[in-house]
Every structure is written in C-alpha cells, then in structure tokens.
C-alpha cells in the first residue's frame, strides 16, 4: 500500500487512500491522467488550456499535451545548471495558462529544483490560480553534495493545487514494474 510508504518517507504528511491516491500502470499513464484532469478543470473555469513546460523536456510530454488536449507554453532552462528562471516563468504566463508541469528531479537534465525555485513556481501558481502537475518519479535518485529532493506540494499554498506523480518502479529500481501512484488535489 502506498500511503504507509509515504507516511514513512514524509512524516506528518498523510494521504487518504480512498480520495487522494490513484494507482496507475505507468508514469506515462499517470502524467496523461493528471494533465487531462488539470486541463479539463481549467478549461471548465474559463478556457485555460495552456500548460507551462520547462525545456528541455522528455519527448513523451508533447504527446501527453496533445492528448489533454492542451497548448504547450515552453519556458527554456539553460546549461549548465538548468535552473528555473522565475522571470522567464512569469513572462510565459498568459490568460490561457492554467497548469504548470514540473519535473524534478528533471529528465533529461538531472536538475533538482531548489527551495527557491519551488517557491517561485508556487508563487506564480497561487498568484494566477494555476494547477500543477509535479512529475517526481525520480525523487529517490538524487545525487550530489547538499542536493535533496523537495516536493512542490509541500510549499505553502500548493497542497490543494498539485498532483504529484511518483513511481514504485523508479523508487525500488524496478522500472519494468510499471506501477505508479499519484496524490491528488
């Protein structure tokens, strides 16, 4: 069961398995479902089908947005660090923007969002009433001195507006398992 695992990994953070956890057959299925849910919700609130995506992004992302259906609003990150530029994020927001897709630890760059980067994303989400999909399937594959994974849903104001996608396959180094879970809004 996923909820006891999360309770051990993130003490003090409880999820209701009946209403806040969804089990899927793959990370891609989870991301598809999460993006479709967020885009559908935001379109019903006024046609906001834009999704902020940080570049470079995993090739699957474009197909998931096409399935949603959503319009990609790219925000470029740059080598060597691939950090999220808060000013570039703000500049990408339009009246169409409804969702932010965050991937940390990031595939393909390996960048792990810092506390300041997460705070910037959260500030923009709260200010513009955006939902967030946080792809955290590599949350336990973090390397480097002083580097640690932080969850977007833990930033003040984000728990009720974030769908976090995690993966048992990546967590237990069994990527063929194809079992993922997400904690819901």
PDB file of C-alpha atoms in Angstrom:
ATOM      1  CA  UNK A   1       0.000   0.000   0.000  1.00  0.00           C
ATOM      2  CA  UNK A   2       1.311   3.422  -0.985  1.00  0.00           C
ATOM      3  CA  UNK A   3       0.026   5.586   1.874  1.00  0.00           C
ATOM      4  CA  UNK A   4       2.068   3.888   4.648  1.00  0.00           C
ATOM      5  CA  UNK A   5       5.162   4.191   2.441  1.00  0.00           C
ATOM      6  CA  UNK A   6       4.555   7.917   2.026  1.00  0.00           C
ATOM      7  CA  UNK A   7       3.921   8.284   5.758  1.00  0.00           C
ATOM      8  CA  UNK A   8       7.396   6.821   6.429  1.00  0.00           C
ATOM      9  CA  UNK A   9       9.084   8.872   3.694  1.00  0.00           C
ATOM     10  CA  UNK A  10       7.346  12.141   4.539  1.00  0.00           C
ATOM     11  CA  UNK A  11       6.407  12.120   8.253  1.00  0.00           C
ATOM     12  CA  UNK A  12       3.430  14.255   9.163  1.00  0.00           C
ATOM     13  CA  UNK A  13       2.006  14.107   5.642  1.00  0.00           C
ATOM     14  CA  UNK A  14      -0.977  11.784   5.396  1.00  0.00           C
ATOM     15  CA  UNK A  15      -2.950  10.963   2.267  1.00  0.00           C
ATOM     16  CA  UNK A  16      -6.400   9.407   2.265  1.00  0.00           C
ATOM     17  CA  UNK A  17      -6.095   6.286   0.075  1.00  0.00           C
ATOM     18  CA  UNK A  18      -9.795   6.451  -0.807  1.00  0.00           C
ATOM     19  CA  UNK A  19      -9.805  10.024  -2.100  1.00  0.00           C
ATOM     20  CA  UNK A  20      -6.209  11.206  -2.589  1.00  0.00           C
ATOM     21  CA  UNK A  21      -4.267   8.324  -4.166  1.00  0.00           C
ATOM     22  CA  UNK A  22      -4.641   6.848  -7.656  1.00  0.00           C
ATOM     23  CA  UNK A  23      -2.705   3.756  -8.785  1.00  0.00           C
ATOM     24  CA  UNK A  24      -1.746   3.619 -12.474  1.00  0.00           C
ATOM     25  CA  UNK A  25       0.149   1.190 -14.672  1.00  0.00           C
ATOM     26  CA  UNK A  26       2.959   3.586 -15.637  1.00  0.00           C
ATOM     27  CA  UNK A  27       4.356   7.053 -15.108  1.00  0.00           C
ATOM     28  CA  UNK A  28       3.185   7.978 -18.580  1.00  0.00           C
ATOM     29  CA  UNK A  29      -0.366   6.896 -17.758  1.00  0.00           C
ATOM     30  CA  UNK A  30      -0.235   8.918 -14.531  1.00  0.00           C
ATOM     31  CA  UNK A  31       1.042  12.010 -16.312  1.00  0.00           C
ATOM     32  CA  UNK A  32      -1.573  11.642 -19.046  1.00  0.00           C
ATOM     33  CA  UNK A  33      -4.365  11.336 -16.492  1.00  0.00           C
ATOM     34  CA  UNK A  34      -3.071  14.203 -14.350  1.00  0.00           C
ATOM     35  CA  UNK A  35      -2.648  16.560 -17.307  1.00  0.00           C
ATOM     36  CA  UNK A  36      -6.066  15.683 -18.708  1.00  0.00           C
ATOM     37  CA  UNK A  37      -7.679  16.284 -15.312  1.00  0.00           C
ATOM     38  CA  UNK A  38      -5.959  19.643 -14.793  1.00  0.00           C
ATOM     39  CA  UNK A  39      -6.600  20.892 -18.311  1.00  0.00           C
ATOM     40  CA  UNK A  40     -10.239  19.775 -18.160  1.00  0.00           C
ATOM     41  CA  UNK A  41     -10.718  21.572 -14.833  1.00  0.00           C
ATOM     42  CA  UNK A  42      -9.050  24.761 -16.040  1.00  0.00           C
ATOM     43  CA  UNK A  43     -10.974  24.771 -19.348  1.00  0.00           C
ATOM     44  CA  UNK A  44     -14.205  24.483 -17.354  1.00  0.00           C
ATOM     45  CA  UNK A  45     -13.081  27.551 -15.373  1.00  0.00           C
ATOM     46  CA  UNK A  46     -12.728  29.672 -18.461  1.00  0.00           C
ATOM     47  CA  UNK A  47     -10.833  28.060 -21.327  1.00  0.00           C
ATOM     48  CA  UNK A  48      -7.363  27.958 -19.776  1.00  0.00           C
ATOM     49  CA  UNK A  49      -5.776  25.153 -21.799  1.00  0.00           C
ATOM     50  CA  UNK A  50      -2.156  26.365 -21.640  1.00  0.00           C
ATOM     51  CA  UNK A  51       0.433  24.271 -19.814  1.00  0.00           C
ATOM     52  CA  UNK A  52       3.827  25.679 -18.802  1.00  0.00           C
ATOM     53  CA  UNK A  53       6.562  23.117 -19.591  1.00  0.00           C
ATOM     54  CA  UNK A  54      10.229  23.575 -18.731  1.00  0.00           C
ATOM     55  CA  UNK A  55      12.586  22.854 -21.647  1.00  0.00           C
ATOM     56  CA  UNK A  56      14.306  20.616 -22.383  1.00  0.00           C
ATOM     57  CA  UNK A  57      11.564  18.107 -21.696  1.00  0.00           C
ATOM     58  CA  UNK A  58      11.115  14.357 -22.053  1.00  0.00           C
ATOM     59  CA  UNK A  59       9.747  13.591 -25.581  1.00  0.00           C
ATOM     60  CA  UNK A  60       6.606  11.975 -24.138  1.00  0.00           C
ATOM     61  CA  UNK A  61       5.446  15.393 -22.889  1.00  0.00           C
ATOM     62  CA  UNK A  62       4.256  16.699 -26.263  1.00  0.00           C
ATOM     63  CA  UNK A  63       2.073  13.618 -26.809  1.00  0.00           C
ATOM     64  CA  UNK A  64       0.576  13.934 -23.328  1.00  0.00           C
ATOM     65  CA  UNK A  65      -0.296  17.559 -24.006  1.00  0.00           C
ATOM     66  CA  UNK A  66      -1.820  16.627 -27.370  1.00  0.00           C
ATOM     67  CA  UNK A  67      -3.978  14.032 -25.580  1.00  0.00           C
ATOM     68  CA  UNK A  68      -5.132  16.505 -22.913  1.00  0.00           C
ATOM     69  CA  UNK A  69      -5.679  18.495 -25.308  1.00  0.00           C
ATOM     70  CA  UNK A  70      -3.502  21.398 -24.216  1.00  0.00           C
ATOM     71  CA  UNK A  71      -1.271  24.079 -25.645  1.00  0.00           C
ATOM     72  CA  UNK A  72       2.389  23.908 -24.618  1.00  0.00           C
ATOM     73  CA  UNK A  73       3.825  27.123 -23.208  1.00  0.00           C
ATOM     74  CA  UNK A  74       7.576  26.419 -23.049  1.00  0.00           C
ATOM     75  CA  UNK A  75       9.957  28.005 -20.563  1.00  0.00           C
ATOM     76  CA  UNK A  76      13.569  27.377 -21.547  1.00  0.00           C
ATOM     77  CA  UNK A  77      16.180  26.380 -18.965  1.00  0.00           C
ATOM     78  CA  UNK A  78      19.858  26.664 -19.790  1.00  0.00           C
ATOM     79  CA  UNK A  79      23.031  24.635 -19.262  1.00  0.00           C
ATOM     80  CA  UNK A  80      24.998  24.067 -17.208  1.00  0.00           C
ATOM     81  CA  UNK A  81      22.570  24.130 -14.261  1.00  0.00           C
ATOM     82  CA  UNK A  82      19.156  24.089 -15.995  1.00  0.00           C
ATOM     83  CA  UNK A  83      17.693  26.138 -13.128  1.00  0.00           C
ATOM     84  CA  UNK A  84      14.179  27.544 -13.369  1.00  0.00           C
ATOM     85  CA  UNK A  85      14.294  31.254 -14.195  1.00  0.00           C
ATOM     86  CA  UNK A  86      11.467  32.889 -12.225  1.00  0.00           C
ATOM     87  CA  UNK A  87      11.369  35.897 -14.585  1.00  0.00           C
ATOM     88  CA  UNK A  88      11.068  33.622 -17.641  1.00  0.00           C
ATOM     89  CA  UNK A  89       8.308  31.669 -15.903  1.00  0.00           C
ATOM     90  CA  UNK A  90       6.388  34.877 -15.166  1.00  0.00           C
ATOM     91  CA  UNK A  91       6.887  36.099 -18.730  1.00  0.00           C
ATOM     92  CA  UNK A  92       5.372  32.875 -20.123  1.00  0.00           C
ATOM     93  CA  UNK A  93       2.069  33.309 -18.252  1.00  0.00           C
ATOM     94  CA  UNK A  94      -0.835  34.349 -20.491  1.00  0.00           C
ATOM     95  CA  UNK A  95      -4.611  34.471 -19.953  1.00  0.00           C
ATOM     96  CA  UNK A  96      -4.623  30.969 -21.464  1.00  0.00           C
ATOM     97  CA  UNK A  97      -2.273  29.452 -18.844  1.00  0.00           C
ATOM     98  CA  UNK A  98      -3.966  27.034 -16.459  1.00  0.00           C
ATOM     99  CA  UNK A  99      -1.360  24.467 -15.423  1.00  0.00           C
ATOM    100  CA  UNK A 100       2.363  24.136 -14.714  1.00  0.00           C
ATOM    101  CA  UNK A 101       4.142  20.831 -15.395  1.00  0.00           C
ATOM    102  CA  UNK A 102       7.199  20.491 -13.180  1.00  0.00           C
ATOM    103  CA  UNK A 103       9.650  17.583 -13.426  1.00  0.00           C
ATOM    104  CA  UNK A 104      12.112  17.351 -10.528  1.00  0.00           C
ATOM    105  CA  UNK A 105      14.462  15.578 -10.466  1.00  0.00           C
ATOM    106  CA  UNK A 106      14.345  16.518 -14.118  1.00  0.00           C
ATOM    107  CA  UNK A 107      14.510  14.100 -17.013  1.00  0.00           C
ATOM    108  CA  UNK A 108      16.636  14.538 -19.136  1.00  0.00           C
ATOM    109  CA  UNK A 109      18.934  17.053 -17.336  1.00  0.00           C
ATOM    110  CA  UNK A 110      19.031  15.658 -13.783  1.00  0.00           C
ATOM    111  CA  UNK A 111      18.387  19.128 -12.329  1.00  0.00           C
ATOM    112  CA  UNK A 112      16.771  19.057  -8.878  1.00  0.00           C
ATOM    113  CA  UNK A 113      14.617  22.105  -8.168  1.00  0.00           C
ATOM    114  CA  UNK A 114      15.851  24.160  -5.240  1.00  0.00           C
ATOM    115  CA  UNK A 115      13.717  25.534  -2.448  1.00  0.00           C
ATOM    116  CA  UNK A 116      13.857  28.971  -4.120  1.00  0.00           C
ATOM    117  CA  UNK A 117      12.792  27.554  -7.493  1.00  0.00           C
ATOM    118  CA  UNK A 118       9.861  25.695  -5.930  1.00  0.00           C
ATOM    119  CA  UNK A 119       8.854  28.860  -4.058  1.00  0.00           C
ATOM    120  CA  UNK A 120       8.903  30.805  -7.342  1.00  0.00           C
ATOM    121  CA  UNK A 121       6.734  28.187  -9.066  1.00  0.00           C
ATOM    122  CA  UNK A 122       4.339  28.181  -6.097  1.00  0.00           C
ATOM    123  CA  UNK A 123       4.125  31.965  -6.030  1.00  0.00           C
ATOM    124  CA  UNK A 124       3.172  32.065  -9.707  1.00  0.00           C
ATOM    125  CA  UNK A 125       0.655  29.230  -9.282  1.00  0.00           C
ATOM    126  CA  UNK A 126      -1.060  30.887  -6.336  1.00  0.00           C
ATOM    127  CA  UNK A 127      -0.997  34.371  -7.890  1.00  0.00           C
ATOM    128  CA  UNK A 128      -2.539  33.154 -11.178  1.00  0.00           C
ATOM    129  CA  UNK A 129      -4.723  30.364  -9.720  1.00  0.00           C
ATOM    130  CA  UNK A 130      -2.818  27.680 -11.637  1.00  0.00           C
ATOM    131  CA  UNK A 131      -2.857  23.950 -11.016  1.00  0.00           C
ATOM    132  CA  UNK A 132       0.387  21.972 -11.009  1.00  0.00           C
ATOM    133  CA  UNK A 133       1.412  18.501 -12.103  1.00  0.00           C
ATOM    134  CA  UNK A 134       4.669  17.580 -10.385  1.00  0.00           C
ATOM    135  CA  UNK A 135       6.455  14.643 -12.008  1.00  0.00           C
ATOM    136  CA  UNK A 136       8.621  13.317  -9.168  1.00  0.00           C
ATOM    137  CA  UNK A 137       9.243   9.753 -10.323  1.00  0.00           C
ATOM    138  CA  UNK A 138      12.993  10.172  -9.720  1.00  0.00           C
ATOM    139  CA  UNK A 139      12.522  11.606  -6.206  1.00  0.00           C
ATOM    140  CA  UNK A 140      14.835   8.943  -4.738  1.00  0.00           C
ATOM    141  CA  UNK A 141      17.527   9.194  -7.420  1.00  0.00           C
ATOM    142  CA  UNK A 142      19.205  12.374  -6.185  1.00  0.00           C
ATOM    143  CA  UNK A 143      22.983  12.639  -6.091  1.00  0.00           C
ATOM    144  CA  UNK A 144      25.456  15.355  -5.186  1.00  0.00           C
ATOM    145  CA  UNK A 145      26.626  17.071  -2.058  1.00  0.00           C
ATOM    146  CA  UNK A 146      23.860  19.104  -0.435  1.00  0.00           C
ATOM    147  CA  UNK A 147      21.359  18.053  -3.075  1.00  0.00           C
ATOM    148  CA  UNK A 148      17.987  16.781  -1.912  1.00  0.00           C
ATOM    149  CA  UNK A 149      14.557  16.366  -3.401  1.00  0.00           C
ATOM    150  CA  UNK A 150      11.792  18.673  -2.213  1.00  0.00           C
ATOM    151  CA  UNK A 151       8.145  18.198  -3.122  1.00  0.00           C
ATOM    152  CA  UNK A 152       6.179  21.009  -4.736  1.00  0.00           C
ATOM    153  CA  UNK A 153       3.077  20.024  -2.750  1.00  0.00           C
ATOM    154  CA  UNK A 154       4.945  20.862   0.483  1.00  0.00           C
ATOM    155  CA  UNK A 155       5.368  24.528  -0.456  1.00  0.00           C
ATOM    156  CA  UNK A 156       2.720  26.683   1.280  1.00  0.00           C
ATOM    157  CA  UNK A 157      -0.361  27.086  -0.894  1.00  0.00           C
ATOM    158  CA  UNK A 158       0.413  24.121  -3.158  1.00  0.00           C
ATOM    159  CA  UNK A 159      -1.057  21.010  -1.479  1.00  0.00           C
ATOM    160  CA  UNK A 160      -4.562  21.656  -2.796  1.00  0.00           C
ATOM    161  CA  UNK A 161      -3.436  22.596  -6.297  1.00  0.00           C
ATOM    162  CA  UNK A 162      -0.770  19.945  -7.027  1.00  0.00           C
ATOM    163  CA  UNK A 163      -0.978  16.421  -8.389  1.00  0.00           C
ATOM    164  CA  UNK A 164       2.271  14.630  -7.523  1.00  0.00           C
ATOM    165  CA  UNK A 165       3.273  11.703  -9.729  1.00  0.00           C
ATOM    166  CA  UNK A 166       5.591   9.122  -8.132  1.00  0.00           C
ATOM    167  CA  UNK A 167       6.703   5.672  -9.256  1.00  0.00           C
ATOM    168  CA  UNK A 168       7.238   2.369  -7.482  1.00  0.00           C
ATOM    169  CA  UNK A 169       9.364   1.200 -10.427  1.00  0.00           C
ATOM    170  CA  UNK A 170      11.845   4.043 -10.021  1.00  0.00           C
ATOM    171  CA  UNK A 171      11.594   4.013  -6.201  1.00  0.00           C
ATOM    172  CA  UNK A 172      12.618   0.368  -5.969  1.00  0.00           C
ATOM    173  CA  UNK A 173      14.890   0.346  -9.075  1.00  0.00           C
ATOM    174  CA  UNK A 174      12.472  -1.992 -10.850  1.00  0.00           C
ATOM    175  CA  UNK A 175      11.452   0.103 -13.837  1.00  0.00           C
ATOM    176  CA  UNK A 176       9.815  -2.880 -15.523  1.00  0.00           C
ATOM    177  CA  UNK A 177       7.194  -2.985 -12.757  1.00  0.00           C
ATOM    178  CA  UNK A 178       5.267  -0.111 -14.362  1.00  0.00           C
ATOM    179  CA  UNK A 179       3.341   0.805 -11.224  1.00  0.00           C
ATOM    180  CA  UNK A 180       2.891   4.474 -10.398  1.00  0.00           C
ATOM    181  CA  UNK A 181       0.823   6.432  -7.960  1.00  0.00           C
ATOM    182  CA  UNK A 182      -0.264   9.990  -7.655  1.00  0.00           C
ATOM    183  CA  UNK A 183      -1.519  12.021  -4.777  1.00  0.00           C
ATOM    184  CA  UNK A 184      -4.421  14.137  -5.819  1.00  0.00           C
ATOM    185  CA  UNK A 185      -5.553  17.693  -5.316  1.00  0.00           C
TER     186      UNK A 185
END
